[in-house]
PDB file of C-alpha atoms in Angstrom:
ATOM      1  CA  UNK A1117      83.142  49.862  82.784  1.00 78.00           C
ATOM      2  CA  UNK A1118      82.744  47.951  79.444  1.00 84.00           C
ATOM      3  CA  UNK A1119      80.635  50.531  77.597  1.00 87.00           C
ATOM      4  CA  UNK A1120      83.238  53.333  79.064  1.00 83.00           C
ATOM      5  CA  UNK A1121      86.004  51.126  77.289  1.00 85.00           C
ATOM      6  CA  UNK A1122      83.977  50.704  74.311  1.00 89.00           C
ATOM      7  CA  UNK A1123      83.470  54.678  73.853  1.00 87.00           C
ATOM      8  CA  UNK A1124      86.767  55.797  75.127  1.00 86.00           C
ATOM      9  CA  UNK A1125      88.243  53.350  72.211  1.00 90.00           C
ATOM     10  CA  UNK A1126      85.851  54.547  69.581  1.00 91.00           C
ATOM     11  CA  UNK A1127      86.309  58.024  70.457  1.00 90.00           C
ATOM     12  CA  UNK A1128      90.587  57.454  70.161  1.00 90.00           C
ATOM     13  CA  UNK A1129      89.858  55.807  66.736  1.00 90.00           C
ATOM     14  CA  UNK A1130      87.608  58.519  65.440  1.00 92.00           C
ATOM     15  CA  UNK A1131      89.942  61.382  66.527  1.00 92.00           C
ATOM     16  CA  UNK A1132      92.977  59.935  65.980  1.00 91.00           C
ATOM     17  CA  UNK A1133      94.622  62.020  69.091  1.00 94.00           C
ATOM     18  CA  UNK A1134      98.221  63.246  69.173  1.00 94.00           C
ATOM     19  CA  UNK A1135      98.438  63.027  72.852  1.00 94.00           C
ATOM     20  CA  UNK A1136      96.149  62.127  75.545  1.00 93.00           C
ATOM     21  CA  UNK A1137      95.921  64.020  78.947  1.00 91.00           C
ATOM     22  CA  UNK A1138      94.919  62.273  82.177  1.00 87.00           C
ATOM     23  CA  UNK A1139      93.178  64.123  84.455  1.00 78.00           C
ATOM     24  CA  UNK A1140      92.622  62.710  88.051  1.00 63.00           C
ATOM     25  CA  UNK A1141      89.392  63.358  88.591  1.00 46.00           C
ATOM     26  CA  UNK A1142      87.694  60.396  87.164  1.00 50.00           C
ATOM     27  CA  UNK A1143      90.318  57.683  87.845  1.00 70.00           C
ATOM     28  CA  UNK A1144      88.761  54.871  86.239  1.00 77.00           C
ATOM     29  CA  UNK A1145      88.191  56.744  82.983  1.00 80.00           C
ATOM     30  CA  UNK A1146      91.799  58.088  83.451  1.00 82.00           C
ATOM     31  CA  UNK A1147      93.285  54.390  83.420  1.00 82.00           C
ATOM     32  CA  UNK A1148      91.213  53.224  80.556  1.00 85.00           C
ATOM     33  CA  UNK A1149      92.664  55.842  78.199  1.00 86.00           C
ATOM     34  CA  UNK A1150      96.349  55.096  79.257  1.00 88.00           C
ATOM     35  CA  UNK A1151      95.516  51.474  78.371  1.00 88.00           C
ATOM     36  CA  UNK A1152      94.544  52.387  75.323  1.00 90.00           C
ATOM     37  CA  UNK A1153      97.031  54.815  74.396  1.00 91.00           C
ATOM     38  CA  UNK A1154      99.627  51.736  75.279  1.00 87.00           C
ATOM     39  CA  UNK A1155      97.643  49.447  73.223  1.00 88.00           C
ATOM     40  CA  UNK A1156      97.561  51.647  70.015  1.00 84.00           C
ATOM     41  CA  UNK A1157     101.481  52.071  70.853  1.00 82.00           C
ATOM     42  CA  UNK A1158     102.059  55.656  69.314  1.00 85.00           C
ATOM     43  CA  UNK A1159      99.965  57.725  71.531  1.00 94.00           C
ATOM     44  CA  UNK A1160     102.116  59.503  74.359  1.00 94.00           C
ATOM     45  CA  UNK A1161      99.833  60.525  77.603  1.00 93.00           C
ATOM     46  CA  UNK A1162     100.422  63.316  80.222  1.00 94.00           C
ATOM     47  CA  UNK A1163      99.140  63.235  83.707  1.00 90.00           C
ATOM     48  CA  UNK A1164      98.472  66.351  84.980  1.00 89.00           C
ATOM     49  CA  UNK A1165      98.236  66.779  88.461  1.00 83.00           C
ATOM     50  CA  UNK A1166      95.187  68.820  89.813  1.00 77.00           C
ATOM     51  CA  UNK A1167      95.551  68.764  93.573  1.00 73.00           C
ATOM     52  CA  UNK A1168      97.949  68.072  96.431  1.00 71.00           C
ATOM     53  CA  UNK A1169      99.598  64.628  96.171  1.00 68.00           C
ATOM     54  CA  UNK A1170     101.786  62.488  98.635  1.00 64.00           C
ATOM     55  CA  UNK A1171     103.700  59.497  97.662  1.00 58.00           C
ATOM     56  CA  UNK A1172     100.927  57.056  99.066  1.00 61.00           C
ATOM     57  CA  UNK A1173      97.628  58.723  97.433  1.00 60.00           C
ATOM     58  CA  UNK A1174      95.759  56.592  94.564  1.00 57.00           C
ATOM     59  CA  UNK A1175      96.633  59.394  92.012  1.00 57.00           C
ATOM     60  CA  UNK A1176     100.105  59.406  92.874  1.00 60.00           C
ATOM     61  CA  UNK A1177     100.477  55.852  92.033  1.00 64.00           C
ATOM     62  CA  UNK A1178      98.193  55.979  89.107  1.00 62.00           C
ATOM     63  CA  UNK A1179     100.188  58.549  87.487  1.00 68.00           C
ATOM     64  CA  UNK A1180     103.260  56.380  87.610  1.00 76.00           C
ATOM     65  CA  UNK A1181     102.475  54.801  84.224  1.00 85.00           C
ATOM     66  CA  UNK A1182     102.055  57.829  82.142  1.00 89.00           C
ATOM     67  CA  UNK A1183     104.810  58.671  80.232  1.00 92.00           C
ATOM     68  CA  UNK A1184     105.246  62.022  81.307  1.00 93.00           C
ATOM     69  CA  UNK A1185     103.854  64.047  84.438  1.00 92.00           C
ATOM     70  CA  UNK A1186     103.086  67.564  84.961  1.00 93.00           C
ATOM     71  CA  UNK A1187     103.269  68.199  88.908  1.00 91.00           C
ATOM     72  CA  UNK A1188     103.528  71.102  90.917  1.00 90.00           C
ATOM     73  CA  UNK A1189     106.540  71.995  92.623  1.00 91.00           C
ATOM     74  CA  UNK A1190     109.978  70.717  93.176  1.00 92.00           C
ATOM     75  CA  UNK A1191     109.018  68.843  96.382  1.00 91.00           C
ATOM     76  CA  UNK A1192     106.118  66.755  94.448  1.00 88.00           C
ATOM     77  CA  UNK A1193     108.455  66.069  91.584  1.00 91.00           C
ATOM     78  CA  UNK A1194     111.296  64.867  93.948  1.00 91.00           C
ATOM     79  CA  UNK A1195     108.539  62.407  94.950  1.00 87.00           C
ATOM     80  CA  UNK A1196     108.148  61.015  92.052  1.00 87.00           C
ATOM     81  CA  UNK A1197     111.611  60.656  90.984  1.00 90.00           C
ATOM     82  CA  UNK A1198     111.988  58.906  94.523  1.00 87.00           C
ATOM     83  CA  UNK A1199     109.653  56.147  93.255  1.00 83.00           C
ATOM     84  CA  UNK A1200     111.804  55.601  90.649  1.00 86.00           C
ATOM     85  CA  UNK A1201     110.967  57.715  87.527  1.00 88.00           C
ATOM     86  CA  UNK A1202     113.511  58.983  85.572  1.00 93.00           C
ATOM     87  CA  UNK A1203     114.147  62.869  85.475  1.00 95.00           C
ATOM     88  CA  UNK A1204     112.884  63.510  81.829  1.00 95.00           C
ATOM     89  CA  UNK A1205     109.409  61.798  82.776  1.00 94.00           C
ATOM     90  CA  UNK A1206     108.347  64.389  85.729  1.00 94.00           C
ATOM     91  CA  UNK A1207     108.353  68.182  84.836  1.00 95.00           C
ATOM     92  CA  UNK A1208     107.667  70.756  87.688  1.00 95.00           C
ATOM     93  CA  UNK A1209     104.708  72.921  85.752  1.00 95.00           C
ATOM     94  CA  UNK A1210     102.625  74.051  88.667  1.00 94.00           C
ATOM     95  CA  UNK A1211      98.716  73.089  88.978  1.00 92.00           C
ATOM     96  CA  UNK A1212      96.396  74.530  86.173  1.00 92.00           C
ATOM     97  CA  UNK A1213      93.339  75.764  87.866  1.00 91.00           C
ATOM     98  CA  UNK A1214      95.768  77.486  90.368  1.00 93.00           C
ATOM     99  CA  UNK A1215      96.083  80.196  87.492  1.00 95.00           C
ATOM    100  CA  UNK A1216      92.770  81.266  88.220  1.00 94.00           C
ATOM    101  CA  UNK A1217      93.427  83.134  91.892  1.00 95.00           C
ATOM    102  CA  UNK A1218      95.773  85.488  89.683  1.00 94.00           C
ATOM    103  CA  UNK A1219      93.437  86.693  87.341  1.00 93.00           C
ATOM    104  CA  UNK A1220      90.555  88.060  89.458  1.00 94.00           C
ATOM    105  CA  UNK A1221      88.722  91.044  88.691  1.00 96.00           C
ATOM    106  CA  UNK A1222      89.176  92.667  92.359  1.00 94.00           C
ATOM    107  CA  UNK A1223      85.914  94.575  91.816  1.00 96.00           C
ATOM    108  CA  UNK A1224      84.020  91.355  90.910  1.00 97.00           C
ATOM    109  CA  UNK A1225      85.411  89.689  93.771  1.00 97.00           C
ATOM    110  CA  UNK A1226      84.072  92.806  95.987  1.00 96.00           C
ATOM    111  CA  UNK A1227      80.594  92.442  94.810  1.00 97.00           C
ATOM    112  CA  UNK A1228      80.684  88.941  95.535  1.00 97.00           C
ATOM    113  CA  UNK A1229      81.522  89.650  98.933  1.00 96.00           C
ATOM    114  CA  UNK A1230      78.849  92.322  99.409  1.00 97.00           C
ATOM    115  CA  UNK A1231      75.949  89.975  98.202  1.00 96.00           C
ATOM    116  CA  UNK A1232      76.444  87.652 100.781  1.00 96.00           C
ATOM    117  CA  UNK A1233      76.209  90.558 103.589  1.00 95.00           C
ATOM    118  CA  UNK A1234      80.073  90.604 104.043  1.00 96.00           C
ATOM    119  CA  UNK A1235      81.483  94.276 104.446  1.00 95.00           C
ATOM    120  CA  UNK A1236      84.590  94.577 102.362  1.00 92.00           C
ATOM    121  CA  UNK A1237      85.957  97.356 104.562  1.00 91.00           C
ATOM    122  CA  UNK A1238      86.216  95.435 107.519  1.00 94.00           C
ATOM    123  CA  UNK A1239      88.855  92.693 108.294  1.00 96.00           C
ATOM    124  CA  UNK A1240      87.727  89.523 106.923  1.00 98.00           C
ATOM    125  CA  UNK A1241      88.692  85.919 108.506  1.00 98.00           C
ATOM    126  CA  UNK A1242      87.984  82.702 106.728  1.00 98.00           C
ATOM    127  CA  UNK A1243      87.751  79.439 108.460  1.00 97.00           C
ATOM    128  CA  UNK A1244      88.021  76.615 105.932  1.00 96.00           C
ATOM    129  CA  UNK A1245      86.624  73.077 106.638  1.00 94.00           C
ATOM    130  CA  UNK A1246      88.004  70.117 105.082  1.00 87.00           C
ATOM    131  CA  UNK A1247      85.497  67.170 105.263  1.00 76.00           C
ATOM    132  CA  UNK A1248      87.299  66.169 108.561  1.00 77.00           C
ATOM    133  CA  UNK A1249      84.605  64.573 111.307  1.00 79.00           C
ATOM    134  CA  UNK A1250      82.220  67.467 112.137  1.00 80.00           C
ATOM    135  CA  UNK A1251      82.887  67.099 115.893  1.00 81.00           C
ATOM    136  CA  UNK A1252      86.764  67.926 115.259  1.00 84.00           C
ATOM    137  CA  UNK A1253      86.131  70.868 113.313  1.00 88.00           C
ATOM    138  CA  UNK A1254      83.429  72.106 115.547  1.00 89.00           C
ATOM    139  CA  UNK A1255      85.628  72.290 118.251  1.00 91.00           C
ATOM    140  CA  UNK A1256      88.139  74.046 116.309  1.00 94.00           C
ATOM    141  CA  UNK A1257      85.301  76.318 115.086  1.00 95.00           C
ATOM    142  CA  UNK A1258      84.215  77.278 118.558  1.00 95.00           C
ATOM    143  CA  UNK A1259      87.633  78.308 119.453  1.00 95.00           C
ATOM    144  CA  UNK A1260      87.779  80.369 116.664  1.00 97.00           C
ATOM    145  CA  UNK A1261      84.454  82.230 117.178  1.00 97.00           C
ATOM    146  CA  UNK A1262      85.165  82.800 120.685  1.00 96.00           C
ATOM    147  CA  UNK A1263      88.597  84.506 119.898  1.00 96.00           C
ATOM    148  CA  UNK A1264      87.158  86.517 116.727  1.00 96.00           C
ATOM    149  CA  UNK A1265      84.273  88.024 118.717  1.00 95.00           C
ATOM    150  CA  UNK A1266      86.717  89.564 121.101  1.00 95.00           C
ATOM    151  CA  UNK A1267      88.174  91.299 118.208  1.00 94.00           C
ATOM    152  CA  UNK A1268      86.619  94.883 117.005  1.00 91.00           C
ATOM    153  CA  UNK A1269      85.672  95.227 113.334  1.00 92.00           C
ATOM    154  CA  UNK A1270      86.669  91.791 112.416  1.00 96.00           C
ATOM    155  CA  UNK A1271      84.247  89.170 110.425  1.00 97.00           C
ATOM    156  CA  UNK A1272      84.401  85.778 110.367  1.00 98.00           C
ATOM    157  CA  UNK A1273      83.132  83.566 107.311  1.00 98.00           C
ATOM    158  CA  UNK A1274      82.829  79.955 107.497  1.00 97.00           C
ATOM    159  CA  UNK A1275      83.790  78.474 104.017  1.00 97.00           C
ATOM    160  CA  UNK A1276      82.096  74.779 104.200  1.00 96.00           C
ATOM    161  CA  UNK A1277      83.775  72.367 101.975  1.00 93.00           C
ATOM    162  CA  UNK A1278      81.987  71.294  99.087  1.00 91.00           C
ATOM    163  CA  UNK A1279      81.530  67.936 100.130  1.00 89.00           C
ATOM    164  CA  UNK A1280      79.803  68.891 103.693  1.00 92.00           C
ATOM    165  CA  UNK A1281      76.670  70.145 104.660  1.00 92.00           C
ATOM    166  CA  UNK A1282      76.347  73.784 105.739  1.00 93.00           C
ATOM    167  CA  UNK A1283      73.753  73.304 108.332  1.00 94.00           C
ATOM    168  CA  UNK A1284      75.753  71.965 111.410  1.00 92.00           C
ATOM    169  CA  UNK A1285      78.051  74.968 110.984  1.00 94.00           C
ATOM    170  CA  UNK A1286      75.221  77.548 110.740  1.00 95.00           C
ATOM    171  CA  UNK A1287      73.329  75.681 113.716  1.00 94.00           C
ATOM    172  CA  UNK A1288      76.724  76.394 115.526  1.00 93.00           C
ATOM    173  CA  UNK A1289      77.024  80.046 114.357  1.00 94.00           C
ATOM    174  CA  UNK A1290      73.440  80.898 115.544  1.00 95.00           C
ATOM    175  CA  UNK A1291      73.768  80.484 118.709  1.00 95.00           C
ATOM    176  CA  UNK A1292      76.448  83.356 118.790  1.00 95.00           C
ATOM    177  CA  UNK A1293      73.417  85.788 117.702  1.00 95.00           C
ATOM    178  CA  UNK A1294      76.114  87.741 116.266  1.00 96.00           C
ATOM    179  CA  UNK A1295      76.052  89.415 112.392  1.00 94.00           C
ATOM    180  CA  UNK A1296      79.881  89.014 112.209  1.00 95.00           C
ATOM    181  CA  UNK A1297      79.536  85.361 112.020  1.00 97.00           C
ATOM    182  CA  UNK A1298      78.650  83.816 108.326  1.00 97.00           C
ATOM    183  CA  UNK A1299      78.287  80.315 107.110  1.00 97.00           C
ATOM    184  CA  UNK A1300      78.732  80.225 103.625  1.00 97.00           C
ATOM    185  CA  UNK A1301      79.312  77.075 100.992  1.00 96.00           C
ATOM    186  CA  UNK A1302      78.561  78.161  97.660  1.00 95.00           C
ATOM    187  CA  UNK A1303      80.526  81.536  97.415  1.00 96.00           C
ATOM    188  CA  UNK A1304      83.316  82.161  95.277  1.00 96.00           C
ATOM    189  CA  UNK A1305      86.471  80.872  97.504  1.00 96.00           C
ATOM    190  CA  UNK A1306      89.034  83.061  95.730  1.00 97.00           C
ATOM    191  CA  UNK A1307      86.639  85.978  95.987  1.00 97.00           C
ATOM    192  CA  UNK A1308      86.803  85.127  99.590  1.00 97.00           C
ATOM    193  CA  UNK A1309      90.496  84.701  99.827  1.00 97.00           C
ATOM    194  CA  UNK A1310      91.386  87.781  97.901  1.00 96.00           C
ATOM    195  CA  UNK A1311      89.540  89.759 100.517  1.00 97.00           C
ATOM    196  CA  UNK A1312      90.438  88.468 103.528  1.00 97.00           C
ATOM    197  CA  UNK A1313      93.603  89.135 105.732  1.00 97.00           C
ATOM    198  CA  UNK A1314      93.499  85.578 107.481  1.00 98.00           C
ATOM    199  CA  UNK A1315      92.788  81.843 106.542  1.00 98.00           C
ATOM    200  CA  UNK A1316      92.350  79.410 109.370  1.00 98.00           C
ATOM    201  CA  UNK A1317      92.078  75.626 108.231  1.00 96.00           C
ATOM    202  CA  UNK A1318      93.583  72.185 109.470  1.00 92.00           C
ATOM    203  CA  UNK A1319      94.985  70.904 106.448  1.00 83.00           C
ATOM    204  CA  UNK A1320      93.131  71.737 103.559  1.00 85.00           C
ATOM    205  CA  UNK A1321      94.972  72.903 100.339  1.00 88.00           C
ATOM    206  CA  UNK A1322      93.226  76.275 100.489  1.00 94.00           C
ATOM    207  CA  UNK A1323      95.692  77.063 102.835  1.00 96.00           C
ATOM    208  CA  UNK A1324      98.446  77.167 100.047  1.00 95.00           C
ATOM    209  CA  UNK A1325      96.240  78.853  97.516  1.00 95.00           C
ATOM    210  CA  UNK A1326      96.091  81.392 100.066  1.00 97.00           C
ATOM    211  CA  UNK A1327      99.754  81.532 100.608  1.00 97.00           C
ATOM    212  CA  UNK A1328     100.031  81.909  96.965  1.00 96.00           C
ATOM    213  CA  UNK A1329      98.279  85.421  96.856  1.00 96.00           C
ATOM    214  CA  UNK A1330     100.240  86.510 100.098  1.00 95.00           C
ATOM    215  CA  UNK A1331      97.585  85.747 102.826  1.00 97.00           C
ATOM    216  CA  UNK A1332      98.174  84.629 106.719  1.00 98.00           C
ATOM    217  CA  UNK A1333      97.453  81.386 107.443  1.00 98.00           C
ATOM    218  CA  UNK A1334      96.591  79.488 110.656  1.00 98.00           C
ATOM    219  CA  UNK A1335      96.719  75.694 110.830  1.00 97.00           C
ATOM    220  CA  UNK A1336      94.977  74.350 113.988  1.00 96.00           C
ATOM    221  CA  UNK A1337      95.193  70.582 115.214  1.00 93.00           C
ATOM    222  CA  UNK A1338      93.502  69.947 118.399  1.00 92.00           C
ATOM    223  CA  UNK A1339      93.295  66.115 117.737  1.00 87.00           C
ATOM    224  CA  UNK A1340      96.655  65.622 117.446  1.00 83.00           C
ATOM    225  CA  UNK A1341      96.000  63.686 114.234  1.00 83.00           C
ATOM    226  CA  UNK A1342      98.653  63.690 111.727  1.00 80.00           C
ATOM    227  CA  UNK A1343      98.436  66.721 109.149  1.00 81.00           C
ATOM    228  CA  UNK A1344     100.189  65.388 105.752  1.00 80.00           C
ATOM    229  CA  UNK A1345     101.115  68.875 104.418  1.00 86.00           C
ATOM    230  CA  UNK A1346     104.236  70.599 106.522  1.00 92.00           C
ATOM    231  CA  UNK A1347     102.882  73.782 106.664  1.00 95.00           C
ATOM    232  CA  UNK A1348     104.175  74.731 110.417  1.00 95.00           C
ATOM    233  CA  UNK A1349     106.988  71.955 110.007  1.00 95.00           C
ATOM    234  CA  UNK A1350     108.400  74.611 106.949  1.00 96.00           C
ATOM    235  CA  UNK A1351     107.467  77.701 108.886  1.00 97.00           C
ATOM    236  CA  UNK A1352     104.835  78.796 106.245  1.00 97.00           C
ATOM    237  CA  UNK A1353     101.767  79.000 108.653  1.00 98.00           C
ATOM    238  CA  UNK A1354     101.216  79.756 112.653  1.00 98.00           C
ATOM    239  CA  UNK A1355     100.439  76.316 114.141  1.00 97.00           C
ATOM    240  CA  UNK A1356      97.812  75.716 116.950  1.00 97.00           C
ATOM    241  CA  UNK A1357      97.462  72.650 118.949  1.00 95.00           C
ATOM    242  CA  UNK A1358      95.465  73.818 122.043  1.00 95.00           C
ATOM    243  CA  UNK A1359      92.296  76.010 122.048  1.00 94.00           C
ATOM    244  CA  UNK A1360      93.925  78.880 124.569  1.00 96.00           C
ATOM    245  CA  UNK A1361      96.238  79.347 121.989  1.00 97.00           C
ATOM    246  CA  UNK A1362      94.228  80.677 118.895  1.00 97.00           C
ATOM    247  CA  UNK A1363      93.177  83.835 120.274  1.00 97.00           C
ATOM    248  CA  UNK A1364      96.961  84.546 120.320  1.00 97.00           C
ATOM    249  CA  UNK A1365      97.910  83.257 117.103  1.00 98.00           C
ATOM    250  CA  UNK A1366      95.045  85.380 115.366  1.00 98.00           C
ATOM    251  CA  UNK A1367      96.306  88.499 117.053  1.00 97.00           C
ATOM    252  CA  UNK A1368      99.990  87.662 115.950  1.00 97.00           C
ATOM    253  CA  UNK A1369      99.048  86.731 112.241  1.00 98.00           C
ATOM    254  CA  UNK A1370      96.898  89.960 112.025  1.00 97.00           C
ATOM    255  CA  UNK A1371      99.115  92.450 113.616  1.00 97.00           C
ATOM    256  CA  UNK A1372     102.659  91.655 115.176  1.00 97.00           C
ATOM    257  CA  UNK A1373     104.833  92.556 112.316  1.00 97.00           C
ATOM    258  CA  UNK A1374     107.904  90.519 113.111  1.00 97.00           C
ATOM    259  CA  UNK A1375     105.500  87.499 112.940  1.00 97.00           C
ATOM    260  CA  UNK A1376     103.944  88.502 109.605  1.00 97.00           C
ATOM    261  CA  UNK A1377     107.627  89.356 108.075  1.00 97.00           C
ATOM    262  CA  UNK A1378     108.673  85.860 109.097  1.00 97.00           C
ATOM    263  CA  UNK A1379     105.860  84.203 107.591  1.00 97.00           C
ATOM    264  CA  UNK A1380     106.367  86.023 104.384  1.00 96.00           C
ATOM    265  CA  UNK A1381     109.652  84.636 103.923  1.00 97.00           C
ATOM    266  CA  UNK A1382     108.945  81.030 104.586  1.00 97.00           C
ATOM    267  CA  UNK A1383     105.497  81.173 102.628  1.00 97.00           C
ATOM    268  CA  UNK A1384     107.327  82.374  99.195  1.00 96.00           C
ATOM    269  CA  UNK A1385     109.641  79.479  99.682  1.00 96.00           C
ATOM    270  CA  UNK A1386     107.135  77.119 100.796  1.00 96.00           C
ATOM    271  CA  UNK A1387     104.669  78.073  97.334  1.00 96.00           C
ATOM    272  CA  UNK A1388     107.595  77.494  95.089  1.00 94.00           C
ATOM    273  CA  UNK A1389     108.697  74.247  96.258  1.00 94.00           C
ATOM    274  CA  UNK A1390     105.389  72.681  96.648  1.00 93.00           C
ATOM    275  CA  UNK A1391     103.123  74.690  93.912  1.00 92.00           C
ATOM    276  CA  UNK A1392     105.850  76.018  91.700  1.00 91.00           C
ATOM    277  CA  UNK A1393     105.815  79.392  90.350  1.00 92.00           C
ATOM    278  CA  UNK A1394     103.157  82.046  91.630  1.00 93.00           C
ATOM    279  CA  UNK A1395     102.919  83.628  88.451  1.00 94.00           C
ATOM    280  CA  UNK A1396      99.561  82.244  86.899  1.00 94.00           C
ATOM    281  CA  UNK A1397     101.280  80.737  83.814  1.00 96.00           C
ATOM    282  CA  UNK A1398     101.094  76.966  84.854  1.00 95.00           C
ATOM    283  CA  UNK A1399      98.679  76.409  82.112  1.00 95.00           C
ATOM    284  CA  UNK A1400     100.950  77.693  79.670  1.00 97.00           C
ATOM    285  CA  UNK A1401     103.797  75.293  80.986  1.00 97.00           C
ATOM    286  CA  UNK A1402     101.666  72.504  80.534  1.00 96.00           C
ATOM    287  CA  UNK A1403     100.411  73.417  77.119  1.00 96.00           C
ATOM    288  CA  UNK A1404     104.124  73.788  75.937  1.00 97.00           C
ATOM    289  CA  UNK A1405     104.623  70.569  77.479  1.00 97.00           C
ATOM    290  CA  UNK A1406     101.816  68.794  75.426  1.00 96.00           C
ATOM    291  CA  UNK A1407     102.682  70.388  72.142  1.00 96.00           C
ATOM    292  CA  UNK A1408     106.459  69.304  72.891  1.00 96.00           C
ATOM    293  CA  UNK A1409     105.433  65.600  73.147  1.00 96.00           C
ATOM    294  CA  UNK A1410     102.693  65.430  70.328  1.00 94.00           C
ATOM    295  CA  UNK A1411     105.237  66.856  67.869  1.00 90.00           C
ATOM    296  CA  UNK A1412     107.716  64.142  68.694  1.00 79.00           C
TER     297      UNK A1412
END
């Protein structure tokens, strides 16, 4: 920590920055830079949200000391305001890296799918794991596999979370001896989302990313444990709490037009409230804010 502080202070002294942007991936270094900026007295700081935040998350609390905060949508902004921050300190810009989902080369995404043995000409359901206890995810996945294998011309891709090992899920899939089930970890998530019809998960922000490009989402929670993101409560996703309801939910999401129309309305509202405008321009808004702060 001492080495990092000395390095950061020398870097600031050498470069004389007009602004310091605090990204939450490295919380310790982030807070060191914030303290050094305050020590200098005249360097503004901007905290940029890079993921879903709730009012008791560490990154949420650490951001409170920045001069300004670039957060996602109006719901997140209201959480910061409720913590006591003044309105001029919190700007709903959207999250920068979500812009990438709007800048895809569709033909390249198709090639990625093909390279992993997935047929883009057939329906694709993505099951995204989310670093929950493996036994809990396995219970959900078994229900999903059993349901998918009853549906003709549908493939299931299990997208393993970066913090998890693929092996437990691979072993489970191998029990079914069906080539329509793929377990993949090192595949471009956005290539999958762009080519799928449906995303299934428990509470991952991947669901929000899927909604941003108008994909159907099912949230499965068989354990009854709290899911902090209100996908179901706000009508943006189909909720499943019992294994026997998985197959009907999948069929509704894929084929029931009334369900799909209703979900679209609520999805659009949910995305704007929680992620900002789905226009791929969050980065531009953040850069504009940086320039305004640096010029003062």
